[in-house]
Coordinates of C-alpha atoms in Angstrom, one line a residue:
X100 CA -248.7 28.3 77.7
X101 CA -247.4 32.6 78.3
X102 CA -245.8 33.8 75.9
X103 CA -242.9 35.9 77.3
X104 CA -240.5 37.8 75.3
X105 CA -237.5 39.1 76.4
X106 CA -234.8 41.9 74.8
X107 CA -231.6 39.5 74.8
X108 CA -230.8 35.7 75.0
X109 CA -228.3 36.9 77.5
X110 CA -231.0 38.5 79.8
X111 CA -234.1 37.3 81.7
X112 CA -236.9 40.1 82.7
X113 CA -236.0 38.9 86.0
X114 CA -232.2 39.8 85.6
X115 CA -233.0 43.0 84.1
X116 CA -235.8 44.0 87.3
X117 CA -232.8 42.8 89.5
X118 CA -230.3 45.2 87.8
X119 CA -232.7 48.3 87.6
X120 CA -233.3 47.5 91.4
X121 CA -229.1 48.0 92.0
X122 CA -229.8 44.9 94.2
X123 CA -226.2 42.8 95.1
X124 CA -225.9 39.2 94.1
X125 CA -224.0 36.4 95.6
X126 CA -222.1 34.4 92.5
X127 CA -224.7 31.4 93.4
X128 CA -227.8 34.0 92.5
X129 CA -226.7 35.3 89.6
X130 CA -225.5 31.8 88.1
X131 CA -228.9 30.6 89.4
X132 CA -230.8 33.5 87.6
X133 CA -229.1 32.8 84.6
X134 CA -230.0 29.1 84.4
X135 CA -226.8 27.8 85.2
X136 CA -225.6 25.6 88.4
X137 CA -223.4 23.3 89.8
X138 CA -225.7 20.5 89.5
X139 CA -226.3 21.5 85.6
X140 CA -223.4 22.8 84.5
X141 CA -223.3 24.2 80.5
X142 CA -220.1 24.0 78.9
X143 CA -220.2 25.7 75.9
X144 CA -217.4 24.7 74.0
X145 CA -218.5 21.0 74.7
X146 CA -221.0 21.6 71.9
X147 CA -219.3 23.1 69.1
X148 CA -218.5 21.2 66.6
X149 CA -214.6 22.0 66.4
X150 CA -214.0 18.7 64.0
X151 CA -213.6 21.4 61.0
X152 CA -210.2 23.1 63.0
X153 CA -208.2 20.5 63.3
X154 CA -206.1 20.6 59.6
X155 CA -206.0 23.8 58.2
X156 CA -207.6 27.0 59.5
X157 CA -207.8 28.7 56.3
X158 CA -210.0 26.1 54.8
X159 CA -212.8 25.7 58.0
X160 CA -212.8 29.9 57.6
X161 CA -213.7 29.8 54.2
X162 CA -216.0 26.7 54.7
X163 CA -217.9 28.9 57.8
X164 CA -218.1 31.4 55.5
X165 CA -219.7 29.1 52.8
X166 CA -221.8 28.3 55.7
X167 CA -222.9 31.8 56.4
X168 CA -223.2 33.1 53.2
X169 CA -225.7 30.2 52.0
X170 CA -229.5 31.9 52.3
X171 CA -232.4 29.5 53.6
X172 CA -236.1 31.2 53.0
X173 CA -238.2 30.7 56.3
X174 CA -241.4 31.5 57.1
X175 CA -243.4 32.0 60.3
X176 CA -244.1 28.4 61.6
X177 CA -240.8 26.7 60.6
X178 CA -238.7 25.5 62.2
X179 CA -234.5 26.2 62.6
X180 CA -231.5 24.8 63.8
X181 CA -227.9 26.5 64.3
X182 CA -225.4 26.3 61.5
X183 CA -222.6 24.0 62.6
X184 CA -220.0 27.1 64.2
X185 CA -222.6 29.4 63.6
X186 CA -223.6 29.8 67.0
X187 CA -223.1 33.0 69.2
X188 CA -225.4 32.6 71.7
X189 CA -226.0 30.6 74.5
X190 CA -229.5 29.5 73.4
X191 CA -230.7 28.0 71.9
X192 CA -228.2 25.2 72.3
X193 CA -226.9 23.1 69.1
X194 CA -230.0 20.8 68.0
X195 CA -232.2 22.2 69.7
X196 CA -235.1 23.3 67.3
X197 CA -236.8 26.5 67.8
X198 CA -240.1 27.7 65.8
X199 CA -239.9 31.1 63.6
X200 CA -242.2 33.2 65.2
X201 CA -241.4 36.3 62.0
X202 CA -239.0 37.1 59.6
X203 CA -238.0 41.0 59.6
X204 CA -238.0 42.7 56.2
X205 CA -235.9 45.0 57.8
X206 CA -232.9 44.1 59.7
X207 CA -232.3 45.5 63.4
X208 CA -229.2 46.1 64.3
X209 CA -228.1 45.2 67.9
X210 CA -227.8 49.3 69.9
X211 CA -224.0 47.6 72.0
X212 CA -221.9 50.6 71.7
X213 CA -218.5 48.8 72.7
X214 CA -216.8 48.4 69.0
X215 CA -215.1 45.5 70.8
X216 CA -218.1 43.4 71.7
X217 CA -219.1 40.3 69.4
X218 CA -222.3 41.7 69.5
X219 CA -222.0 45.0 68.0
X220 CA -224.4 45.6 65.2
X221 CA -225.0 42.3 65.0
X222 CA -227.6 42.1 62.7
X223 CA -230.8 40.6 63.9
X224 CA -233.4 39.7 61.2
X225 CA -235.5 36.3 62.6
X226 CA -237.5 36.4 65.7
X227 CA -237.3 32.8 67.1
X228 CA -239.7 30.9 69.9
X229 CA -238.1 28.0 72.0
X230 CA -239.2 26.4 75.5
X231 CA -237.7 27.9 78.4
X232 CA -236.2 25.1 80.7
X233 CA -235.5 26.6 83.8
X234 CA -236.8 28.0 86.7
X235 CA -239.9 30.0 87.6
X236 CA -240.5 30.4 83.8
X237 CA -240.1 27.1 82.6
X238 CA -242.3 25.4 79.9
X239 CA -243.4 29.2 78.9
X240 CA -242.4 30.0 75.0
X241 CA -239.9 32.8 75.2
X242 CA -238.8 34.9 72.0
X243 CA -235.7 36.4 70.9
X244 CA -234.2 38.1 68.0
X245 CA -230.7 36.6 65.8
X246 CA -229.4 36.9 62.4
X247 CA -231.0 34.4 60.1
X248 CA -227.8 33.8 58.5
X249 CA -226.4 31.6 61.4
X250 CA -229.5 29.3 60.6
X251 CA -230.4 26.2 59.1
X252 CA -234.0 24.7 58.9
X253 CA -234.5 21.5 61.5
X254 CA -234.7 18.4 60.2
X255 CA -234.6 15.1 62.1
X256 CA -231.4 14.2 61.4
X257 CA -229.6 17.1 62.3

């Protein structure tokens, strides 16, 4: 199996090539490089645990924070899980367990300049390993960097 490591969940080295290369892209190409299709749609609200929002709002924000503020040690070799309504990314998806590849000492802090973007110095202190799925890379372990806060270690039941 290649190991393959990429800068951003949201970005494939393919994407990024195909952007340095100022090449044009139908909507069907770029939804295709970007794992996503008509045939296997993602919905990404369809797995977030929204049971929490239905009373009050006040108490499912202070129970996310509880959430995010509880620590979990990992080591290299474990393996994580999303928080429930942790998630920010679009992988890995809920449940699906991915393998901590290192825990950073240091944080790094995520260079998006836009003040306005979710992402901006996000803090990114776990470098996790999962499967990619689709296309030419698929079954080849891929890598990517998130706050360790937003996980949980895997267990079978969740």
């Amino acid at each position: 199996m290649a190991m393959v490591q990429y800068a951003s969940p949201t970005a494939t080295q393919e994407e990024s090539a195909m952007a340095q290369k100022n090449q044009d892209l139908s909507s069907r190409q770029l939804l295709d490089l970007i794992g996503l299709s008509e045939e296997d749609p993602l919905d990404l609200l369809a797995e977030e645990p929204l049971d929490g929002l239905k009373g009050d709002l006040g108490a499912a924000l202070r129970e996310r924070y509880r959430s995010f503020s509880e620590p979990h040690r990992f080591a290299p070799g474990d393996l994580a899980v999303w928080k429930p309504g942790m998630r920010n990314h679009r992988l890995p998806r809920y449940g699906q367990p991915v393998v901590v590849l290192e825990v950073l000492e240091t944080p790094l802090f995520d260079g998006e300049s836009d003040a306005g973007s979710t992402y901006y110095r996000e803090r990114r202190d776990l470098v996790l390993g999962m499967i990619w799925e689709t296309g030419p890379g698929r079954g080849d372990m891929i890598s990517f960097h998130f706050d360790r806060r937003r996980f949980m270690p895997w267990t079978q039941e969740n």
